[in-house]
CSV table of C-alpha atoms in Angstrom, one decimal:
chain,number,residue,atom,x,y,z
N,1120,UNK,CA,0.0,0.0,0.0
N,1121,UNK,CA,1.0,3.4,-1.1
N,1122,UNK,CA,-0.9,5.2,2.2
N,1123,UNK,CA,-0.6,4.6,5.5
N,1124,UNK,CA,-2.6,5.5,8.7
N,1125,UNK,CA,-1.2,8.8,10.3
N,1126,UNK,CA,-1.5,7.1,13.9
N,1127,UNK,CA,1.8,5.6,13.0
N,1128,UNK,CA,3.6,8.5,13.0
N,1129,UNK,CA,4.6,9.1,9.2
N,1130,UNK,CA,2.0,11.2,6.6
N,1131,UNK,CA,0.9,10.1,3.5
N,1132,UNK,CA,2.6,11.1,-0.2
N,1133,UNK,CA,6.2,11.3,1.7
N,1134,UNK,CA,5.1,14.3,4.1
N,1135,UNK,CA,6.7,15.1,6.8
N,1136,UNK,CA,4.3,14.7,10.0
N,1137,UNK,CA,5.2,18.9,10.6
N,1138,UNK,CA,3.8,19.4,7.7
N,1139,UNK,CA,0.1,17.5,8.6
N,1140,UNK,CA,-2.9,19.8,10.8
N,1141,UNK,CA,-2.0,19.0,14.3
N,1142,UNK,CA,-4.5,16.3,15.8
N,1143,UNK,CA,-8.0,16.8,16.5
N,1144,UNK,CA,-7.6,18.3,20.7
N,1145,UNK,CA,-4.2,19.2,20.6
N,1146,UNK,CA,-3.0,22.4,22.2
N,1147,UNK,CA,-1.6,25.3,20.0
N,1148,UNK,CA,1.8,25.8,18.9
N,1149,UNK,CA,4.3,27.1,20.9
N,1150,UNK,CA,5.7,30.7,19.3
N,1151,UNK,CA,9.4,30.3,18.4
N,1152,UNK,CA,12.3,31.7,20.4
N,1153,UNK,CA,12.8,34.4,18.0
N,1154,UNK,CA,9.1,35.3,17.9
N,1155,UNK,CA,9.6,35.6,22.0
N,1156,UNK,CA,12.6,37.9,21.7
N,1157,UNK,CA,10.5,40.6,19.1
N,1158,UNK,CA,7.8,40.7,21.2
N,1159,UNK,CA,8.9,42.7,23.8
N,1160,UNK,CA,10.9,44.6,22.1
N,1161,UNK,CA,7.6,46.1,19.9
N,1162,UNK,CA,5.3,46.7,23.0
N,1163,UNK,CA,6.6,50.4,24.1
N,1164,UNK,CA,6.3,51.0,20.3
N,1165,UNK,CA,2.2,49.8,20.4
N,1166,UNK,CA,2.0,51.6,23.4
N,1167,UNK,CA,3.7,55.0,21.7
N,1168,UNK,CA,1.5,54.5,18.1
N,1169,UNK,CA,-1.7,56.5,19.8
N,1170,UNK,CA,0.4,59.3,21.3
N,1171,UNK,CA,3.0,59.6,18.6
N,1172,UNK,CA,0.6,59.6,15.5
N,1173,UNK,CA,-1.4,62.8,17.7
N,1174,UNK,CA,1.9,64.3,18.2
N,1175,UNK,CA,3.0,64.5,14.5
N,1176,UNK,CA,-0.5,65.1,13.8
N,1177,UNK,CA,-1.6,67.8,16.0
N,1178,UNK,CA,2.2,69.4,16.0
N,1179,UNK,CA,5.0,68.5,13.7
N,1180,UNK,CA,2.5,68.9,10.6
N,1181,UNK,CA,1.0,72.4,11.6
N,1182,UNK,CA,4.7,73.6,12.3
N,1183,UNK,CA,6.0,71.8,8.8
N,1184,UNK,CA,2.5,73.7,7.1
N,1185,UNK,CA,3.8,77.3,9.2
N,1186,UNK,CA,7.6,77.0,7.6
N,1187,UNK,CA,6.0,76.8,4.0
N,1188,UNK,CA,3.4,79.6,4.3
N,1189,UNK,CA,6.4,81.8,5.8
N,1190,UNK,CA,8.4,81.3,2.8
N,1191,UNK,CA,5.0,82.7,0.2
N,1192,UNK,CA,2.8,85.8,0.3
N,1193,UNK,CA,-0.2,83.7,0.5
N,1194,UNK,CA,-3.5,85.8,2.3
N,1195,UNK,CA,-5.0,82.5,4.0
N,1196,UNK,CA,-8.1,82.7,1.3
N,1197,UNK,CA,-6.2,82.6,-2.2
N,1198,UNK,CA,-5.7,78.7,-3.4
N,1199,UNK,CA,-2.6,80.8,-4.8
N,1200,UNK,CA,0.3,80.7,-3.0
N,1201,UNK,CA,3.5,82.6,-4.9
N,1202,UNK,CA,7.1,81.7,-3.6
N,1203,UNK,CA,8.9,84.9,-2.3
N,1204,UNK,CA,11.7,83.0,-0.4
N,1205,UNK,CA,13.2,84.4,2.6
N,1206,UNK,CA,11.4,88.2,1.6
N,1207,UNK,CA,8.6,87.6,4.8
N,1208,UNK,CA,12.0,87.2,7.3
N,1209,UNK,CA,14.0,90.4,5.6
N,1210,UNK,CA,10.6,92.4,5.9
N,1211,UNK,CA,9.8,91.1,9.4
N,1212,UNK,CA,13.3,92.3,10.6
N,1213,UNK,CA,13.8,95.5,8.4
N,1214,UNK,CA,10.5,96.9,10.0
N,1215,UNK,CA,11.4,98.4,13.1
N,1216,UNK,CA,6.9,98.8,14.0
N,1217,UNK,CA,7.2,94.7,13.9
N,1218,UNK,CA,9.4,94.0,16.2
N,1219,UNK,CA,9.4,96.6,18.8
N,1220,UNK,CA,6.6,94.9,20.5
N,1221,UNK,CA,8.9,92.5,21.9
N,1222,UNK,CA,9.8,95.0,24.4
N,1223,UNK,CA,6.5,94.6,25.6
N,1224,UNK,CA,7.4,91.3,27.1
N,1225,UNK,CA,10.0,93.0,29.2
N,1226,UNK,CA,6.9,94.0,31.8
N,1227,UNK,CA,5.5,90.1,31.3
N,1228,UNK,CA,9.2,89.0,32.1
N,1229,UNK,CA,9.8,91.4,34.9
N,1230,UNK,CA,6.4,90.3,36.7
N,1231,UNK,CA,7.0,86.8,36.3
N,1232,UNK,CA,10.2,87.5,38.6
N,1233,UNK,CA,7.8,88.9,40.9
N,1234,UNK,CA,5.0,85.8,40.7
N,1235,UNK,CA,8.0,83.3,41.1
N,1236,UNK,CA,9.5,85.4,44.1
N,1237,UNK,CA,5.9,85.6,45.9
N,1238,UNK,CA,4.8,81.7,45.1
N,1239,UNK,CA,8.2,80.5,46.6
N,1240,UNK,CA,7.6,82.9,49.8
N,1241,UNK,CA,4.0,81.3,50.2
N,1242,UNK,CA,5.2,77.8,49.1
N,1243,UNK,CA,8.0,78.0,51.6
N,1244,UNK,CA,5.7,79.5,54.5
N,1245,UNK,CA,2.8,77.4,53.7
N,1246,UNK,CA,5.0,73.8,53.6
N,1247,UNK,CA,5.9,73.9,57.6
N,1248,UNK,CA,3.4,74.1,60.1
N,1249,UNK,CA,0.7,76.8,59.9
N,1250,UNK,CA,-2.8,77.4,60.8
N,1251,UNK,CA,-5.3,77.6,58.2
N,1252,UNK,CA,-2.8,76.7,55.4
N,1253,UNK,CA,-5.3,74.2,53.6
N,1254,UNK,CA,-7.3,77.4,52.8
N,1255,UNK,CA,-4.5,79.3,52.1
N,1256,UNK,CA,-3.4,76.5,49.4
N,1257,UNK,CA,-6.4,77.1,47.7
N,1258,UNK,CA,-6.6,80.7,47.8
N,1259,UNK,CA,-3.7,81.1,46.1
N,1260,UNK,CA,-4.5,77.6,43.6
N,1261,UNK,CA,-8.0,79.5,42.7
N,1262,UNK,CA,-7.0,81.8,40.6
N,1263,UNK,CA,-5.0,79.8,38.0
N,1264,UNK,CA,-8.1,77.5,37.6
N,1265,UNK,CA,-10.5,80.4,35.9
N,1266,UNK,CA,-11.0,81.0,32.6
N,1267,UNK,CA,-8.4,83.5,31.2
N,1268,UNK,CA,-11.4,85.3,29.3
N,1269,UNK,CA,-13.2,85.7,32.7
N,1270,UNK,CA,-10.1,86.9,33.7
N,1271,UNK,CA,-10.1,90.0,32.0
N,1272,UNK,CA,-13.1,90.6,31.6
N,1273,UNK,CA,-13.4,90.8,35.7
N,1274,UNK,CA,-10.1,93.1,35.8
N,1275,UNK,CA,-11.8,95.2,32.9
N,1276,UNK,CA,-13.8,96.2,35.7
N,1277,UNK,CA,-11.4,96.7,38.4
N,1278,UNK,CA,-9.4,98.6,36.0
N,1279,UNK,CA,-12.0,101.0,34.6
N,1280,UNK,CA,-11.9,104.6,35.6
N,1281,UNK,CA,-13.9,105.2,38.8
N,1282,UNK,CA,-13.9,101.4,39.2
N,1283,UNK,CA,-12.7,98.9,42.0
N,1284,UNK,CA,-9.1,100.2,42.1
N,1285,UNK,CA,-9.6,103.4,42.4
N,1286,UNK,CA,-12.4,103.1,45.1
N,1287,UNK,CA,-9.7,101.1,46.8
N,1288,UNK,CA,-7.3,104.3,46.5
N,1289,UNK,CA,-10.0,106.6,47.5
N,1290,UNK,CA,-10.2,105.0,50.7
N,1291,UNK,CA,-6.9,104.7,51.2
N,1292,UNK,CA,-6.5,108.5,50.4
N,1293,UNK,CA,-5.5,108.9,47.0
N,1294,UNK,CA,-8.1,110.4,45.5
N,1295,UNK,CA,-9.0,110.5,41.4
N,1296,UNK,CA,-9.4,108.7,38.3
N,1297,UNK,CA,-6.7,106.7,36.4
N,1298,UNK,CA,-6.7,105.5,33.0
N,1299,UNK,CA,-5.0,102.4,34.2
N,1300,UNK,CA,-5.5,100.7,30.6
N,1301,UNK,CA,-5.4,103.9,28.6
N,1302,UNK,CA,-2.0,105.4,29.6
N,1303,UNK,CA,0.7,104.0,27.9
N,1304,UNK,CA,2.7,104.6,31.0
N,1305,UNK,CA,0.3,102.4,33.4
N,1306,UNK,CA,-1.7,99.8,30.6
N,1307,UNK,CA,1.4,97.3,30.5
N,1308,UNK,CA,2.3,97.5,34.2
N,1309,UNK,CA,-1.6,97.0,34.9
N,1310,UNK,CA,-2.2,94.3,32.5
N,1311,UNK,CA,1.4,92.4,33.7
N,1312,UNK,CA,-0.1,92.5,37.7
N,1313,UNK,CA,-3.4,90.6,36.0
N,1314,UNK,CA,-1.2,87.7,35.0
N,1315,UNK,CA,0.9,87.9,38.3
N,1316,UNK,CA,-2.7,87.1,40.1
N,1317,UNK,CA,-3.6,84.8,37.1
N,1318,UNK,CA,-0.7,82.5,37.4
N,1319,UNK,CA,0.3,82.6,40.7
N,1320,UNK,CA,-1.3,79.5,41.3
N,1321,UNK,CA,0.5,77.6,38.8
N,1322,UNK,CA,4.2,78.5,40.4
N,1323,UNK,CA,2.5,77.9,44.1
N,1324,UNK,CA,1.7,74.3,43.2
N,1325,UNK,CA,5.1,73.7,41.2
N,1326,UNK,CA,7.5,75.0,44.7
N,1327,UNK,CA,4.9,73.4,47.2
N,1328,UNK,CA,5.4,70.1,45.2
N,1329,UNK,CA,8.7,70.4,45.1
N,1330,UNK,CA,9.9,71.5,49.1
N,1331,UNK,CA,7.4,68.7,50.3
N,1332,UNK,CA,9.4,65.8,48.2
N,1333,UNK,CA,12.7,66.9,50.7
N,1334,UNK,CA,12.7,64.5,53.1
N,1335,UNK,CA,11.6,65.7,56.7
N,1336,UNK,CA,14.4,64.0,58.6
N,1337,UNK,CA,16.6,66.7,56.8
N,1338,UNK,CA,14.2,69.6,58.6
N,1339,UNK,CA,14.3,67.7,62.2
N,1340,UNK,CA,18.4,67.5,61.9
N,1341,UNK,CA,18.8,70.9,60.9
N,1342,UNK,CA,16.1,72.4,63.8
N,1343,UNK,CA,18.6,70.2,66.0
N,1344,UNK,CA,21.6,72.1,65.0
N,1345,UNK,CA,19.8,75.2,65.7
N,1346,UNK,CA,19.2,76.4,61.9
N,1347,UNK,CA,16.5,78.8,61.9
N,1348,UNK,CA,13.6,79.2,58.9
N,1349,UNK,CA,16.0,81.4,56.2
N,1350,UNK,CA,18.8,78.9,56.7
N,1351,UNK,CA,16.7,75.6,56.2
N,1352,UNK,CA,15.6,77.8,52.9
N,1353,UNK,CA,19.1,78.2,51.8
N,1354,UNK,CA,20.7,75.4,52.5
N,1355,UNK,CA,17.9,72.7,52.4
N,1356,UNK,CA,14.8,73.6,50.4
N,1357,UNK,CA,16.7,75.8,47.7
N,1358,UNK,CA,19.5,72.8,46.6
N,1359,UNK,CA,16.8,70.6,47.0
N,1360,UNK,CA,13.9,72.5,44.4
N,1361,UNK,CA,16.5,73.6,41.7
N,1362,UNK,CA,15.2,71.5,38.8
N,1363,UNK,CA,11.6,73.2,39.6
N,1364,UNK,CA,13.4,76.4,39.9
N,1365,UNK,CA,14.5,76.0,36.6
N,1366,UNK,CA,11.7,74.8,35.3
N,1367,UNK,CA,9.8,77.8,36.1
N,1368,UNK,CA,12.4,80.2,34.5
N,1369,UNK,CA,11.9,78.3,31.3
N,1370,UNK,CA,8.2,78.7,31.8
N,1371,UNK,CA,8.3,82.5,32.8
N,1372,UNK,CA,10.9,83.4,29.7
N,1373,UNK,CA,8.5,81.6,27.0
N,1374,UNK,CA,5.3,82.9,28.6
N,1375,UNK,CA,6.2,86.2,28.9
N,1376,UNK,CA,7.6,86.4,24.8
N,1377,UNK,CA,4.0,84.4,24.0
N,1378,UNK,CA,1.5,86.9,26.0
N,1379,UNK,CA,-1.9,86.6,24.6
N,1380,UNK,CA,-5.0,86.0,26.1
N,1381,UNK,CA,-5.1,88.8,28.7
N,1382,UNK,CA,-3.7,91.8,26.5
N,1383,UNK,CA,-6.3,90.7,23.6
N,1384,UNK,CA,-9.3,90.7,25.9
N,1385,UNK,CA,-8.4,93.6,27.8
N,1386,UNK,CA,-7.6,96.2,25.5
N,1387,UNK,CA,-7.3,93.9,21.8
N,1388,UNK,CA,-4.0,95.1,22.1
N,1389,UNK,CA,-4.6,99.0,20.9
N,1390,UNK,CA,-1.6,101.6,22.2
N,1391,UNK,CA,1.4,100.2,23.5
N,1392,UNK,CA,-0.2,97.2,25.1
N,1393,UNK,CA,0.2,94.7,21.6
N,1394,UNK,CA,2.1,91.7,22.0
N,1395,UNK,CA,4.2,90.1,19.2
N,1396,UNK,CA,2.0,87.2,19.4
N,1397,UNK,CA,-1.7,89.8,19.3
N,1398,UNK,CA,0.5,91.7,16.0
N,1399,UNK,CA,1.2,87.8,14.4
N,1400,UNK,CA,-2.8,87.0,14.9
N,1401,UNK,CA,-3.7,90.9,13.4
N,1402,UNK,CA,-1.2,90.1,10.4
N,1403,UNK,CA,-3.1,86.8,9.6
N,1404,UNK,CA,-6.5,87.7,10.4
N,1405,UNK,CA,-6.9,91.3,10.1
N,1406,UNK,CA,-4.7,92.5,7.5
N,1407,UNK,CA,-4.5,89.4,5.7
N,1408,UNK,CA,-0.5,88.3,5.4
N,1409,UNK,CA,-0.6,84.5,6.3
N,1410,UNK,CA,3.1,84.5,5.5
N,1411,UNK,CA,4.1,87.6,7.1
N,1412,UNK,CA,2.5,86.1,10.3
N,1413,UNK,CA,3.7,82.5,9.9
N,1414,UNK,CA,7.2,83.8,9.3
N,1415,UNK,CA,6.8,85.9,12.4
N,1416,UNK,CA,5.5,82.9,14.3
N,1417,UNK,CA,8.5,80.6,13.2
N,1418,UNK,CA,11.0,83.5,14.5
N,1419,UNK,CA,9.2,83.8,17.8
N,1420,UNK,CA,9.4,79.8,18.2
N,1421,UNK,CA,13.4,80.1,17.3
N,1422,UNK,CA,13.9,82.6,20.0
N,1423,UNK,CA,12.1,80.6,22.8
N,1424,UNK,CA,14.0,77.8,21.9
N,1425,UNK,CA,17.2,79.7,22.0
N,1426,UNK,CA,16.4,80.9,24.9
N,1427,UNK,CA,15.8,77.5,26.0
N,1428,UNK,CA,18.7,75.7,25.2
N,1429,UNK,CA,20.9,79.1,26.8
N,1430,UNK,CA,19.3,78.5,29.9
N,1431,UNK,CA,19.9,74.5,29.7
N,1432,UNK,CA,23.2,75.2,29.1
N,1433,UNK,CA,24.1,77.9,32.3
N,1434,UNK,CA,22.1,75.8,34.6
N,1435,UNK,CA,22.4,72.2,33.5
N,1436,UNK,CA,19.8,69.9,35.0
N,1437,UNK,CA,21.7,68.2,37.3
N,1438,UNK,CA,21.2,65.1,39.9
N,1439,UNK,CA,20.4,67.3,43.7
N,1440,UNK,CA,21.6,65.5,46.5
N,1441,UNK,CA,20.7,67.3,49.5
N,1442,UNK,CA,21.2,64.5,52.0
């Protein structure tokens, strides 16, 4: 006979058995060894698939779409797009009305020294012992958690001549009206204090975080040795919060270069209260120049990363030990 049963252990035409179905009821194949070595190597990528394909979705495309338009004179209607090359950069920097509003976000920078000083005096005076201090977390959390439109439309009434403030001053005995957001000496100190109060909060939470991780065995030993409040602060809590000190410095530069939200709803940015990123928005939308403002927006993302990598490299992120 040319065919024999499979229960003897050889297949029919000269197969090999691994070649046959397995047997009715037995158990699946065991993956190879090389099968077993791949697979844990792909599971951080299936893992990374969902938040990488938003990433280059949702950034890297919009910012690869903002370097083209900067290089046309395209009016963000026009299927037309005309290649003018680096013209939208020369034009951008040979304007002196374009880029003098930067010096706007020296009052944004200046009061973000201030926010950082006072959230590090109430996150260092609110992390020991003190009465009340759950209320007084979320006094100062409150703010950062409404709406920056409320925001100003709230301080467009406490800033309003005759308003809140200068009821406040009335009482206080300085008497009369201010135009506290029609002066160009007082609009960008005003409208700088609103985002002191606005992010406050945010810097609180960051230094609050940050003291509370130092271990408490380091307070007890130094209140042993005698060390009173400012020198646990300087030789304790400060070495131990540096990475979230320079965190916040990043934070504070880039913010205060990308003011928006508070200067537009206040005043739209009219007078001297227009930020460079209010001017890029009125370019694009208002006057029409797509590439004028894309070009402008690519030069204000250059100088925050500059600025950026400067700051990595005078304070380097380095390993604190305080113990």
């Amino acid at each position: 006979m040319s065919r024999q049963s499979t229960t003897t252990g050889r297949s029919t035409d000269g197969l090999a058995p691994a070649d046959l179905p397995p047997p009715v009821g037995a158990g699946p194949r065991r993956p190879s060894p090389g099968a077993r070595r791949r697979a844990p190597r792909l599971t951080p990528w299936l893992f990374l698939l969902a938040p990488l394909a938003l990433l280059v979705t949702f950034t890297y495309v919009p910012i690869a779409g903002m370097l083209s338009y900067s290089l046309t004179d395209w009016d963000g209607v026009s299927p037309d797009k005309a290649w003018v090359g680096f013209d939208n950069y020369v034009q951008l920097f040979t304007r002196p009305e374009l880029f003098r509003v930067f010096f706007v976000s020296g009052y944004y920078l200046a009061a973000s020294v201030l926010q950082m000083a006072v959230a590090l005096y109430f996150a260092t005076l609110l992390s020991f012992s003190t009465r009340f201090r759950n209320l007084f977390k979320g006094v100062l959390f409150f703010p950062y958690l409404i709406n920056g439109v409320a925001v100003g439309f709230v301080f467009l009434y406490f800033f309003q001549s005759g308003g809140t403030l200068d009821s406040v001053l009335s009482l206080l005995g300085h008497h009369g009206r201010h135009l506290w957001l029609g002066d160009p000496d007082l609009v960008n100190v005003s409208l700088s204090g609103v985002s002191v109060w606005r992010y406050l909060g945010l810097n609180f939470v960051l230094f609050l975080g940050a003291i509370q991780s130092v271990p408490s065995e380091l307070y007890e030993a130094s209140e042993l040795d005698g060390a009173n409040r400012w020198q646990q602060f300087r030789h304790i809590i400060a070495p131990g919060i540096r990475p979230v000190l320079s965190l916040s410095v990043i934070l504070a530069v880039s913010g205060s270069l990308s003011v928006f939200e508070i200067p537009y709803v206040m005043t739209g940015g009219s007078g001297d209260s227009k930020t460079f990123v209010i001017q890029t928005v009125k370019l694009a939308f208002q006057f029409n120049k797509t590439g004028l403002a894309s070009a402008a927006a690519v030069v204000l993302l250059l100088i925050i990363l500059l600025v950026t990598w400067v700051q990595r490299r005078l304070v380097p992120d380095e390993r604190v030990d305080v113990v």
